[in-house]
Short mmCIF file of C-alpha atoms and ligand atoms in Angstrom, two decimals:
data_model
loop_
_atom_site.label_atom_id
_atom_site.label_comp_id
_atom_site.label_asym_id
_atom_site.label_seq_id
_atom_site.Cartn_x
_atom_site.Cartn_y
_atom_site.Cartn_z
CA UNK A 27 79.83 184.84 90.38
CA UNK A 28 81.60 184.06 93.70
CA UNK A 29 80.15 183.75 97.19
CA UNK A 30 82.69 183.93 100.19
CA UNK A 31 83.26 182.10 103.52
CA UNK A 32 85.60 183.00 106.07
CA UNK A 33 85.97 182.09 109.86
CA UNK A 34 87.73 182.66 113.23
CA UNK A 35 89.56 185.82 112.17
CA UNK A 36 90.17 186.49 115.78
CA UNK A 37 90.46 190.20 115.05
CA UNK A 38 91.71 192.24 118.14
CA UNK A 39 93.63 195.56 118.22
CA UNK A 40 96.71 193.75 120.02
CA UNK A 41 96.83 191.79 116.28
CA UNK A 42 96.54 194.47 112.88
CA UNK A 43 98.43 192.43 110.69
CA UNK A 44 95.26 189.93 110.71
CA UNK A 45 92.60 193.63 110.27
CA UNK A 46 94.76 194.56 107.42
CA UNK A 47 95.17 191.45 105.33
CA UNK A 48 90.88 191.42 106.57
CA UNK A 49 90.50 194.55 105.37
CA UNK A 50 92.90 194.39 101.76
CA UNK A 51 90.26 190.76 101.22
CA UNK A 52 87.23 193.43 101.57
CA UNK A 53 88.74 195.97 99.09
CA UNK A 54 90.03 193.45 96.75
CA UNK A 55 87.59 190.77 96.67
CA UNK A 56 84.83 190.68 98.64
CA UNK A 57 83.50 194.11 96.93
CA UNK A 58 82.76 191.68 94.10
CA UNK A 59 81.51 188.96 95.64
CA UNK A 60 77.70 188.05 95.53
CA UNK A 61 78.05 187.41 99.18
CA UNK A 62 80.40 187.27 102.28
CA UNK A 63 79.39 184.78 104.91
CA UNK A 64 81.37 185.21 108.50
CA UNK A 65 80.99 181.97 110.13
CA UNK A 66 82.10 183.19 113.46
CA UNK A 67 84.83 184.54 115.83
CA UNK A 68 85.25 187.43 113.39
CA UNK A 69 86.37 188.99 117.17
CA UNK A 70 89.00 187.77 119.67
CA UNK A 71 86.32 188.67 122.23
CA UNK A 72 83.13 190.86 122.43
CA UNK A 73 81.50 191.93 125.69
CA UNK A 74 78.44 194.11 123.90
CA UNK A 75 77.87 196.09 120.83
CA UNK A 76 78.38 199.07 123.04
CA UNK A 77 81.95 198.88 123.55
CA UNK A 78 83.50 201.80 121.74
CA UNK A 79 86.75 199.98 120.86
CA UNK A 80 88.24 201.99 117.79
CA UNK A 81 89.74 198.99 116.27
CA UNK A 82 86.13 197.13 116.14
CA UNK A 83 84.54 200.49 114.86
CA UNK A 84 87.32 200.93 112.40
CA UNK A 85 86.29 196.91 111.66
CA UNK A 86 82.43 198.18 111.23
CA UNK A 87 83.20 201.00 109.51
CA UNK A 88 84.19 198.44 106.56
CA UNK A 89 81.64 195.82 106.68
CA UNK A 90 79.02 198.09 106.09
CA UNK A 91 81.09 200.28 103.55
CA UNK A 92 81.03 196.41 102.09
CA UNK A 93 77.21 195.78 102.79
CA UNK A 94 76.26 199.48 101.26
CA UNK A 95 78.60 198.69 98.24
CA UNK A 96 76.10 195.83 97.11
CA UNK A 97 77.76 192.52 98.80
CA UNK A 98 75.29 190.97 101.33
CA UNK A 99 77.44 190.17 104.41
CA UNK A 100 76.12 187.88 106.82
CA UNK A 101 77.25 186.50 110.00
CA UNK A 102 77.25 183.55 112.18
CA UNK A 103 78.12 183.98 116.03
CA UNK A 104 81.67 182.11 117.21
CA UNK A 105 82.22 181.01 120.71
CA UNK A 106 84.05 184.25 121.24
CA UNK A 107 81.61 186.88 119.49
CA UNK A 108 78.33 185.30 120.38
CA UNK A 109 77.48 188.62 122.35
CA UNK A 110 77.28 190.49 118.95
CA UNK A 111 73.62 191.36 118.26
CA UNK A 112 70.22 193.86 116.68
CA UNK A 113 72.32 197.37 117.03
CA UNK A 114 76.17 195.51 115.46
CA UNK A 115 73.33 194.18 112.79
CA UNK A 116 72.07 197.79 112.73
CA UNK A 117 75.40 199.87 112.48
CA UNK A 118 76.98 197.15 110.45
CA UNK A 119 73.99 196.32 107.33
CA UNK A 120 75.26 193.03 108.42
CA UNK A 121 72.58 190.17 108.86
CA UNK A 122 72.84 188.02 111.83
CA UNK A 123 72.10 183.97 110.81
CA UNK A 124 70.77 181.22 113.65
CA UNK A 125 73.45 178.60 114.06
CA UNK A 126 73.03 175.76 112.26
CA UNK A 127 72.07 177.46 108.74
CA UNK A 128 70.92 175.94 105.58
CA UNK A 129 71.82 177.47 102.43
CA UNK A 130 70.56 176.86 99.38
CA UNK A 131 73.78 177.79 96.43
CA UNK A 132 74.18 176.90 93.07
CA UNK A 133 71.22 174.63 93.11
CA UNK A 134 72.81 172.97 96.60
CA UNK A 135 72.20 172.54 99.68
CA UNK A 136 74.87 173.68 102.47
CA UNK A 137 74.63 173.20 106.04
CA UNK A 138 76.65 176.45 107.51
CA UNK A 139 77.78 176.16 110.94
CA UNK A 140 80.31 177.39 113.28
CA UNK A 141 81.10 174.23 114.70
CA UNK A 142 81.68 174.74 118.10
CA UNK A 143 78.42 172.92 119.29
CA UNK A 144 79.65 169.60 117.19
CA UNK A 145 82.49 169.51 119.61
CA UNK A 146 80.36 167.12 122.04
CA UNK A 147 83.36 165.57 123.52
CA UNK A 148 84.43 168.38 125.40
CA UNK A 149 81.73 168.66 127.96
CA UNK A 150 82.76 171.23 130.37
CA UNK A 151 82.47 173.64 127.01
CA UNK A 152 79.00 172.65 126.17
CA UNK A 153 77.95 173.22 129.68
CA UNK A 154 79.60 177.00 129.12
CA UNK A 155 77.86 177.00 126.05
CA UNK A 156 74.64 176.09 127.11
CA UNK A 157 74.95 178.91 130.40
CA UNK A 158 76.65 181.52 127.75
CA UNK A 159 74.03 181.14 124.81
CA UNK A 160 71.25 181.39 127.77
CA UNK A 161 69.52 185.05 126.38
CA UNK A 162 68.67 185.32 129.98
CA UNK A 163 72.27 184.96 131.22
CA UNK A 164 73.23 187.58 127.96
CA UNK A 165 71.19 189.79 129.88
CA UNK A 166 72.30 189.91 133.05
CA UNK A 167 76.00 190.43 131.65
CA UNK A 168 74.92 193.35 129.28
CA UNK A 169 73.64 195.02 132.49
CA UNK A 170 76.91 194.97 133.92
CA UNK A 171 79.40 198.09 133.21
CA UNK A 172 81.76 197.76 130.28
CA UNK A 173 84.58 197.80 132.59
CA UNK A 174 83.54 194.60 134.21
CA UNK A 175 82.53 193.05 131.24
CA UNK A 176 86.06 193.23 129.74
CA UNK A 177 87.76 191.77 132.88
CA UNK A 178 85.44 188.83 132.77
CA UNK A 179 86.13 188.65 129.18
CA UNK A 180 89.47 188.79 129.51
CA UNK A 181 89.50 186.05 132.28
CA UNK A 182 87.45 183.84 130.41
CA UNK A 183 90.07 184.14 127.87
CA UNK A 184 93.07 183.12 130.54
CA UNK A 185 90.59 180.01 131.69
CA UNK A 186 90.28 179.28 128.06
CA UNK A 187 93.63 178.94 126.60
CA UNK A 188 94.68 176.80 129.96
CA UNK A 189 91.84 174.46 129.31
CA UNK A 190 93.09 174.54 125.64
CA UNK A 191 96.72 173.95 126.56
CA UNK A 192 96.05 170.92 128.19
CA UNK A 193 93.34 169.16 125.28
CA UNK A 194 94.12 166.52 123.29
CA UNK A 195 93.63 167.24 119.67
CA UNK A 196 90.60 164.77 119.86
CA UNK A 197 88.74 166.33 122.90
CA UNK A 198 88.45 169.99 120.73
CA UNK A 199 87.82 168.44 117.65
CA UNK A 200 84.06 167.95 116.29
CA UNK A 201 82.55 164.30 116.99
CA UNK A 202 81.79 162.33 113.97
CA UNK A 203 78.52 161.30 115.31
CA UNK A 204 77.52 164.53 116.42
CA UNK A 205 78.31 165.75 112.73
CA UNK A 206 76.21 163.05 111.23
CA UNK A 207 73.35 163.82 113.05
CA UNK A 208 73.29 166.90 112.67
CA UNK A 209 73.40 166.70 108.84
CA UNK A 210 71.13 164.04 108.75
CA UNK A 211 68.45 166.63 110.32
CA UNK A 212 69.17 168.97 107.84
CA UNK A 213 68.98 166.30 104.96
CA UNK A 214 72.24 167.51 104.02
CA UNK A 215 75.56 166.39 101.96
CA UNK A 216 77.68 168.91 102.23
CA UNK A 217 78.33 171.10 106.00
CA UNK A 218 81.09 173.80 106.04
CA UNK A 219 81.75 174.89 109.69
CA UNK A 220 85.15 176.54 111.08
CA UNK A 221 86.19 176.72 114.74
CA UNK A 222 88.42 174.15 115.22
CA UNK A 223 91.64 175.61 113.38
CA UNK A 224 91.66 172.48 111.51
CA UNK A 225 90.92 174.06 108.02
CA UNK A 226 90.57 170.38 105.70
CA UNK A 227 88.12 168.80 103.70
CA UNK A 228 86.59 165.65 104.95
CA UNK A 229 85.38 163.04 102.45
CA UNK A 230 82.77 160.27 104.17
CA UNK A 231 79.94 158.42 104.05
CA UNK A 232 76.50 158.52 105.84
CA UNK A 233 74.41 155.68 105.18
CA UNK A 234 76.12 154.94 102.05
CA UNK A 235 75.83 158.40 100.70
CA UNK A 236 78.67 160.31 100.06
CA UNK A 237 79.44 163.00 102.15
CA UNK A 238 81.70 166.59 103.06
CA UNK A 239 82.87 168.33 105.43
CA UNK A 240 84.88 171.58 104.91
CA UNK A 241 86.61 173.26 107.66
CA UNK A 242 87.65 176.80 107.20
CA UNK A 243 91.13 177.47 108.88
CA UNK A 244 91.66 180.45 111.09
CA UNK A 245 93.71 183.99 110.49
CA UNK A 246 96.74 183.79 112.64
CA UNK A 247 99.44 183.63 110.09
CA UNK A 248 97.56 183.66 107.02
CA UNK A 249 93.86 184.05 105.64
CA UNK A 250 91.45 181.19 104.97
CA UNK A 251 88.39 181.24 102.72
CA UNK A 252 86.03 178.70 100.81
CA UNK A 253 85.34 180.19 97.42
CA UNK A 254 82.24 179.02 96.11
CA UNK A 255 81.15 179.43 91.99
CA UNK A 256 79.86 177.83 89.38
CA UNK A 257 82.41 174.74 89.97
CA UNK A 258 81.09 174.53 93.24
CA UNK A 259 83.18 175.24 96.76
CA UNK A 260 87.40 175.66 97.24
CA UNK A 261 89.15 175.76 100.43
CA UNK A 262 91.89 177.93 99.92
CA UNK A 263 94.70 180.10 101.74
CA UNK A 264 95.16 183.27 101.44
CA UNK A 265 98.56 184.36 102.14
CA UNK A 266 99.57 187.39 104.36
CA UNK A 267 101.94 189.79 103.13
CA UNK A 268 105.02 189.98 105.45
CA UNK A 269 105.03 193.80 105.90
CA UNK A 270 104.25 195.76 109.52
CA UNK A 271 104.79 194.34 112.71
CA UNK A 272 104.28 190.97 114.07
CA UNK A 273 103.76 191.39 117.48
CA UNK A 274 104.61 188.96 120.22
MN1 LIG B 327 85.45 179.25 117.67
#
């Protein structure tokens, strides 16, 4: 009895190396699992569940072959897919979670997060995050065309990686306080989050209780997962077979 946890697969058309080592985990393991959880950025970028991008439908297409199969797949929205919504739910059999989460496994309790809003340091992101997670803002965008959506998207991507370039490592990693607190609300021990690309797990303290952090890693050049049975939760890497193209 296994439940699964994966992150910031990025998944884009311009990358199928990272789809088909996604989509061989599916076949081969997940279709056994009592669970998948997708903490977020599953997607590079999404702009609306009505994009009719055949890589994402071909993505769909096998989460709810997955879902219909008997494994419960549920997902967390990233700071790049946190336009996905009801109809990607509905064509998907995937169920949406609120970010934080608590889950209650193998007579535990897990905090489940993406991670981004821990990341209190970098405050020009949390004011994007705040406008960006706005429902009312989400709705303005939706009623723009697809076309202009993606051009947005795709310069919010640009404006991204050029804020990103120039980061310290500190800046875009979580804050320790803003972790604490936020398991200290939840009356938790244990919070597994992803974003950061900084897949580890953190051993600390909180008051004098013992405490974790696991960070899943992303998909660039290999898989991440945290398999969680009976023995309780593994980080572990899953590696990428080196056939097909790697593109630039
Ligand atoms: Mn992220």
């Amino acid at each position: 009895m296994t439940t699964l946890f994966i992150s910031d697969l990025h998944l884009e058309s311009a990358r199928p190396d990272i789809a088909a080592q996604f989509l061989e985990f599916l076949h081969e393991e997940a279709v056994s699992a009592d669970a998948l959880y997708i903490l977020g950025d599953l997607f590079e970028s999404w702009v609306g569940d009505d994009d009719p991008d055949e890589h994402y439908a071909s993505i769909k297409q096998a989460l709810r072959e997955l879902a219909k199969g008997g494994t419960p797949v549920f997902f967390m929205h990233g700071n790049r897919d946190f336009m996905i919504g009801t109809r990607f739910a509905d064509e998907t059999s995937v169920t949406l979670l609120p970010d934080p989460y608590l889950l209650k496994i193998e007579g535990m309790r897990v905090l489940l997060s993406h991670g981004d809003a821990m990341c209190t340091d970098d405050i020009e992101y949390q004011q994007i995050r705040q406008m960006t997670r706005n429902p009312a803002w989400q709705a303005m965008m939706l009623q723009k065309p697809l076309v202009e959506r993606l051009a947005i998207a795709r310069q919010a991507r640009a404006a991204s990686m050029q804020r990103g370039a120039t980061m310290s490592l500190e800046i875009s990693d979580v804050n320790q306080s803003a972790v604490e607190a936020l398991m200290n609300q939840h009356a938790v021990s244990l919070l597994l989050h992803g974003h950061t690309h900084r897949p580890a797990v953190h051993e600390f303290s909180i008051d004098g209780q013992a405490a974790t952090r696991i960070v899943l890693g992303d998909w660039y050049e290999q898989g991440s997962v945290v398999r969680w049975d009976r023995h309780g939760p593994r980080l572990e890497v899953l590696k990428r077979k080196k056939i097909g193209v790697r593109p630039q």
